[in-house]
């Protein structure tokens, strides 16, 4: 519920487990947090990075739809 806390926790998780098997979920959540905070530029960058890094992830279609012009 607290996006600032969510971002902090996601950043800490990324630092501790950079190659986690849960990277797609972590990266998707980071994208969603930025999007819900109306950080449009950051959300777009995170979304584009998500699609490049995890093109076959279950969330990829939703991310593509949300970052489409």
GROMACS .gro file of N, CA, C and O in nm:
model
  276
    1UNK      N    1   0.080  -0.121   0.000
    1UNK     CA    2   0.000   0.000   0.000
    1UNK      C    3   0.084   0.126   0.000
    1UNK      O    4   0.039   0.229  -0.044
    2UNK      N    5   0.205   0.118   0.051
    2UNK     CA    6   0.294   0.234   0.055
    2UNK      C    7   0.395   0.221  -0.058
    2UNK      O    8   0.487   0.140  -0.049
    3UNK      N    9   0.380   0.299  -0.165
    3UNK     CA   10   0.470   0.283  -0.279
    3UNK      C   11   0.616   0.313  -0.247
    3UNK      O   12   0.706   0.251  -0.304
    4UNK      N   13   0.641   0.406  -0.157
    4UNK     CA   14   0.780   0.437  -0.121
    4UNK      C   15   0.844   0.316  -0.054
    4UNK      O   16   0.957   0.278  -0.086
    5UNK      N   17   0.771   0.254   0.036
    5UNK     CA   18   0.822   0.135   0.103
    5UNK      C   19   0.838   0.019   0.004
    5UNK      O   20   0.936  -0.055   0.009
    6UNK      N   21   0.742   0.006  -0.087
    6UNK     CA   22   0.751  -0.100  -0.188
    6UNK      C   23   0.877  -0.083  -0.272
    6UNK      O   24   0.949  -0.179  -0.298
    7UNK      N   25   0.904   0.040  -0.315
    7UNK     CA   26   1.024   0.066  -0.395
    7UNK      C   27   1.150   0.033  -0.316
    7UNK      O   28   1.244  -0.026  -0.369
    8UNK      N   29   1.153   0.070  -0.189
    8UNK     CA   30   1.269   0.042  -0.105
    8UNK      C   31   1.291  -0.108  -0.093
    8UNK      O   32   1.404  -0.157  -0.107
    9UNK      N   33   1.185  -0.182  -0.070
    9UNK     CA   34   1.197  -0.327  -0.056
    9UNK      C   35   1.240  -0.393  -0.187
    9UNK      O   36   1.323  -0.484  -0.187
   10UNK      N   37   1.184  -0.348  -0.298
   10UNK     CA   38   1.223  -0.404  -0.428
   10UNK      C   39   1.369  -0.373  -0.459
   10UNK      O   40   1.442  -0.459  -0.511
   11UNK      N   41   1.414  -0.252  -0.429
   11UNK     CA   42   1.555  -0.217  -0.450
   11UNK      C   43   1.647  -0.302  -0.363
   11UNK      O   44   1.753  -0.348  -0.409
   12UNK      N   45   1.607  -0.324  -0.239
   12UNK     CA   46   1.688  -0.407  -0.148
   12UNK      C   47   1.694  -0.551  -0.199
   12UNK      O   48   1.800  -0.615  -0.196
   13UNK      N   49   1.581  -0.602  -0.247
   13UNK     CA   50   1.577  -0.738  -0.301
   13UNK      C   51   1.667  -0.750  -0.423
   13UNK      O   52   1.742  -0.847  -0.438
   14UNK      N   53   1.661  -0.649  -0.511
   14UNK     CA   54   1.745  -0.649  -0.632
   14UNK      C   55   1.894  -0.649  -0.594
   14UNK      O   56   1.974  -0.720  -0.653
   15UNK      N   57   1.931  -0.570  -0.494
   15UNK     CA   58   2.071  -0.562  -0.451
   15UNK      C   59   2.118  -0.695  -0.391
   15UNK      O   60   2.230  -0.739  -0.416
   16UNK      N   61   2.031  -0.759  -0.315
   16UNK     CA   62   2.070  -0.882  -0.249
   16UNK      C   63   2.066  -1.004  -0.342
   16UNK      O   64   2.147  -1.095  -0.331
   17UNK      N   65   1.969  -1.005  -0.433
   17UNK     CA   66   1.951  -1.118  -0.523
   17UNK      C   67   1.941  -1.068  -0.669
   17UNK      O   68   1.834  -1.075  -0.731
   18UNK      N   69   2.050  -1.021  -0.726
   18UNK     CA   70   2.043  -0.962  -0.861
   18UNK      C   71   2.003  -1.062  -0.970
   18UNK      O   72   1.947  -1.023  -1.072
   19UNK      N   73   2.030  -1.188  -0.952
   19UNK     CA   74   1.998  -1.289  -1.053
   19UNK      C   75   1.892  -1.387  -1.003
   19UNK      O   76   1.894  -1.504  -1.036
   20UNK      N   77   1.800  -1.338  -0.927
   20UNK     CA   78   1.695  -1.420  -0.867
   20UNK      C   79   1.606  -1.484  -0.972
   20UNK      O   80   1.578  -1.425  -1.077
   21UNK      N   81   1.557  -1.602  -0.942
   21UNK     CA   82   1.460  -1.665  -1.031
   21UNK      C   83   1.328  -1.588  -1.031
   21UNK      O   84   1.242  -1.610  -1.115
   22UNK      N   85   1.312  -1.499  -0.933
   22UNK     CA   86   1.191  -1.416  -0.924
   22UNK      C   87   1.213  -1.277  -0.985
   22UNK      O   88   1.134  -1.186  -0.961
   23UNK      N   89   1.317  -1.262  -1.065
   23UNK     CA   90   1.346  -1.132  -1.128
   23UNK      C   91   1.229  -1.080  -1.211
   23UNK      O   92   1.199  -0.961  -1.203
   24UNK      N   93   1.161  -1.165  -1.288
   24UNK     CA   94   1.048  -1.110  -1.364
   24UNK      C   95   0.939  -1.049  -1.273
   24UNK      O   96   0.888  -0.940  -1.301
   25UNK      N   97   0.908  -1.116  -1.165
   25UNK     CA   98   0.807  -1.064  -1.073
   25UNK      C   99   0.855  -0.935  -1.007
   25UNK      O  100   0.781  -0.837  -0.996
   26UNK      N  101   0.981  -0.934  -0.966
   26UNK     CA  102   1.039  -0.815  -0.903
   26UNK      C  103   1.036  -0.697  -0.999
   26UNK      O  104   0.993  -0.588  -0.963
   27UNK      N  105   1.078  -0.721  -1.122
   27UNK     CA  106   1.083  -0.613  -1.220
   27UNK      C  107   0.944  -0.565  -1.259
   27UNK      O  108   0.922  -0.446  -1.281
   28UNK      N  109   0.849  -0.657  -1.266
   28UNK     CA  110   0.711  -0.618  -1.296
   28UNK      C  111   0.655  -0.532  -1.183
   28UNK      O  112   0.589  -0.431  -1.208
   29UNK      N  113   0.681  -0.571  -1.060
   29UNK     CA  114   0.632  -0.492  -0.947
   29UNK      C  115   0.695  -0.353  -0.946
   29UNK      O  116   0.626  -0.255  -0.917
   30UNK      N  117   0.822  -0.343  -0.979
   30UNK     CA  118   0.887  -0.212  -0.985
   30UNK      C  119   0.819  -0.125  -1.092
   30UNK      O  120   0.794  -0.006  -1.070
   31UNK      N  121   0.789  -0.185  -1.206
   31UNK     CA  122   0.717  -0.114  -1.312
   31UNK      C  123   0.581  -0.066  -1.262
   31UNK      O  124   0.543   0.050  -1.281
   32UNK      N  125   0.506  -0.155  -1.198
   32UNK     CA  126   0.372  -0.120  -1.149
   32UNK      C  127   0.377  -0.011  -1.042
   32UNK      O  128   0.292   0.078  -1.040
   33UNK      N  129   0.474  -0.017  -0.954
   33UNK     CA  130   0.487   0.087  -0.851
   33UNK      C  131   0.510   0.223  -0.917
   33UNK      O  132   0.443   0.321  -0.883
   34UNK      N  133   0.601   0.230  -1.012
   34UNK     CA  134   0.628   0.357  -1.081
   34UNK      C  135   0.504   0.404  -1.155
   34UNK      O  136   0.469   0.523  -1.152
   35UNK      N  137   0.434   0.313  -1.221
   35UNK     CA  138   0.314   0.349  -1.296
   35UNK      C  139   0.206   0.403  -1.203
   35UNK      O  140   0.143   0.505  -1.232
   36UNK      N  141   0.186   0.337  -1.092
   36UNK     CA  142   0.082   0.381  -0.997
   36UNK      C  143   0.117   0.510  -0.926
   36UNK      O  144   0.030   0.579  -0.875
   37UNK      N  145   0.246   0.543  -0.924
   37UNK     CA  146   0.288   0.672  -0.867
   37UNK      C  147   0.286   0.782  -0.973
   37UNK      O  148   0.325   0.894  -0.945
   38UNK      N  149   0.241   0.748  -1.093
   38UNK     CA  150   0.235   0.842  -1.205
   38UNK      C  151   0.373   0.893  -1.245
   38UNK      O  152   0.387   1.007  -1.291
   39UNK      N  153   0.474   0.810  -1.227
   39UNK     CA  154   0.610   0.842  -1.272
   39UNK      C  155   0.623   0.787  -1.414
   39UNK      O  156   0.686   0.685  -1.439
   40UNK      N  157   0.558   0.857  -1.507
   40UNK     CA  158   0.541   0.805  -1.642
   40UNK      C  159   0.671   0.772  -1.713
   40UNK      O  160   0.683   0.666  -1.775
   41UNK      N  161   0.769   0.860  -1.707
   41UNK     CA  162   0.896   0.835  -1.774
   41UNK      C  163   0.967   0.715  -1.715
   41UNK      O  164   1.021   0.630  -1.788
   42UNK      N  165   0.970   0.708  -1.584
   42UNK     CA  166   1.034   0.594  -1.518
   42UNK      C  167   0.958   0.465  -1.546
   42UNK      O  168   1.019   0.361  -1.573
   43UNK      N  169   0.827   0.471  -1.542
   43UNK     CA  170   0.747   0.351  -1.570
   43UNK      C  171   0.773   0.303  -1.712
   43UNK      O  172   0.789   0.183  -1.736
   44UNK      N  173   0.780   0.394  -1.808
   44UNK     CA  174   0.807   0.355  -1.946
   44UNK      C  175   0.945   0.290  -1.957
   44UNK      O  176   0.960   0.185  -2.021
   45UNK      N  177   1.045   0.350  -1.894
   45UNK     CA  178   1.180   0.292  -1.898
   45UNK      C  179   1.182   0.153  -1.835
   45UNK      O  180   1.243   0.060  -1.890
   46UNK      N  181   1.117   0.139  -1.720
   46UNK     CA  182   1.112   0.009  -1.653
   46UNK      C  183   1.035  -0.092  -1.737
   46UNK      O  184   1.073  -0.209  -1.745
   47UNK      N  185   0.927  -0.047  -1.800
   47UNK     CA  186   0.848  -0.136  -1.885
   47UNK      C  187   0.926  -0.183  -2.006
   47UNK      O  188   0.924  -0.302  -2.042
   48UNK      N  189   0.998  -0.091  -2.070
   48UNK     CA  190   1.079  -0.128  -2.186
   48UNK      C  191   1.190  -0.226  -2.145
   48UNK      O  192   1.217  -0.324  -2.215
   49UNK      N  193   1.252  -0.200  -2.031
   49UNK     CA  194   1.357  -0.290  -1.981
   49UNK      C  195   1.297  -0.427  -1.947
   49UNK      O  196   1.360  -0.531  -1.974
   50UNK      N  197   1.178  -0.427  -1.891
   50UNK     CA  198   1.111  -0.553  -1.857
   50UNK      C  199   1.090  -0.637  -1.984
   50UNK      O  200   1.123  -0.756  -1.986
   51UNK      N  201   1.035  -0.575  -2.087
   51UNK     CA  202   1.006  -0.649  -2.210
   51UNK      C  203   1.134  -0.701  -2.275
   51UNK      O  204   1.137  -0.812  -2.327
   52UNK      N  205   1.241  -0.623  -2.268
   52UNK     CA  206   1.370  -0.670  -2.323
   52UNK      C  207   1.425  -0.786  -2.242
   52UNK      O  208   1.475  -0.884  -2.298
   53UNK      N  209   1.417  -0.776  -2.110
   53UNK     CA  210   1.477  -0.878  -2.022
   53UNK      C  211   1.392  -1.003  -2.007
   53UNK      O  212   1.445  -1.111  -1.985
   54UNK      N  213   1.260  -0.986  -2.013
   54UNK     CA  214   1.169  -1.098  -1.985
   54UNK      C  215   1.059  -1.106  -2.092
   54UNK      O  216   0.940  -1.098  -2.061
   55UNK      N  217   1.096  -1.122  -2.218
   55UNK     CA  218   0.997  -1.115  -2.326
   55UNK      C  219   0.890  -1.225  -2.321
   55UNK      O  220   0.781  -1.207  -2.373
   56UNK      N  221   0.921  -1.335  -2.256
   56UNK     CA  222   0.825  -1.446  -2.250
   56UNK      C  223   0.758  -1.459  -2.114
   56UNK      O  224   0.684  -1.556  -2.091
   57UNK      N  225   0.782  -1.365  -2.026
   57UNK     CA  226   0.719  -1.369  -1.893
   57UNK      C  227   0.568  -1.353  -1.908
   57UNK      O  228   0.520  -1.286  -2.000
   58UNK      N  229   0.492  -1.412  -1.818
   58UNK     CA  230   0.346  -1.399  -1.825
   58UNK      C  231   0.298  -1.254  -1.823
   58UNK      O  232   0.195  -1.223  -1.881
   59UNK      N  233   0.374  -1.166  -1.760
   59UNK     CA  234   0.334  -1.025  -1.748
   59UNK      C  235   0.372  -0.942  -1.870
   59UNK      O  236   0.332  -0.826  -1.883
   60UNK      N  237   0.451  -0.998  -1.962
   60UNK     CA  238   0.505  -0.919  -2.074
   60UNK      C  239   0.396  -0.856  -2.160
   60UNK      O  240   0.408  -0.741  -2.200
   61UNK      N  241   0.290  -0.929  -2.188
   61UNK     CA  242   0.182  -0.873  -2.271
   61UNK      C  243   0.117  -0.753  -2.203
   61UNK      O  244   0.088  -0.653  -2.268
   62UNK      N  245   0.095  -0.763  -2.073
   62UNK     CA  246   0.035  -0.651  -1.999
   62UNK      C  247   0.127  -0.531  -2.000
   62UNK      O  248   0.082  -0.416  -2.016
   63UNK      N  249   0.255  -0.554  -1.983
   63UNK     CA  250   0.351  -0.442  -1.985
   63UNK      C  251   0.353  -0.379  -2.123
   63UNK      O  252   0.348  -0.256  -2.135
   64UNK      N  253   0.360  -0.460  -2.227
   64UNK     CA  254   0.359  -0.406  -2.363
   64UNK      C  255   0.235  -0.318  -2.386
   64UNK      O  256   0.243  -0.211  -2.444
   65UNK      N  257   0.120  -0.366  -2.340
   65UNK     CA  258  -0.005  -0.289  -2.359
   65UNK      C  259   0.000  -0.157  -2.283
   65UNK      O  260  -0.050  -0.055  -2.332
   66UNK      N  261   0.059  -0.157  -2.166
   66UNK     CA  262   0.061  -0.035  -2.084
   66UNK      C  263   0.162   0.067  -2.131
   66UNK      O  264   0.149   0.185  -2.099
   67UNK      N  265   0.264   0.023  -2.204
   67UNK     CA  266   0.364   0.120  -2.250
   67UNK      C  267   0.345   0.157  -2.397
   67UNK      O  268   0.417   0.240  -2.450
   68UNK      N  269   0.245   0.097  -2.461
   68UNK     CA  270   0.219   0.128  -2.602
   68UNK      C  271   0.178   0.274  -2.616
   68UNK      O  272   0.106   0.327  -2.532
   69UNK      N  273   0.225   0.338  -2.724
   69UNK     CA  274   0.188   0.481  -2.744
   69UNK      C  275   0.041   0.498  -2.775
   69UNK      O  276  -0.031   0.415  -2.808
   0.00000   0.00000   0.00000
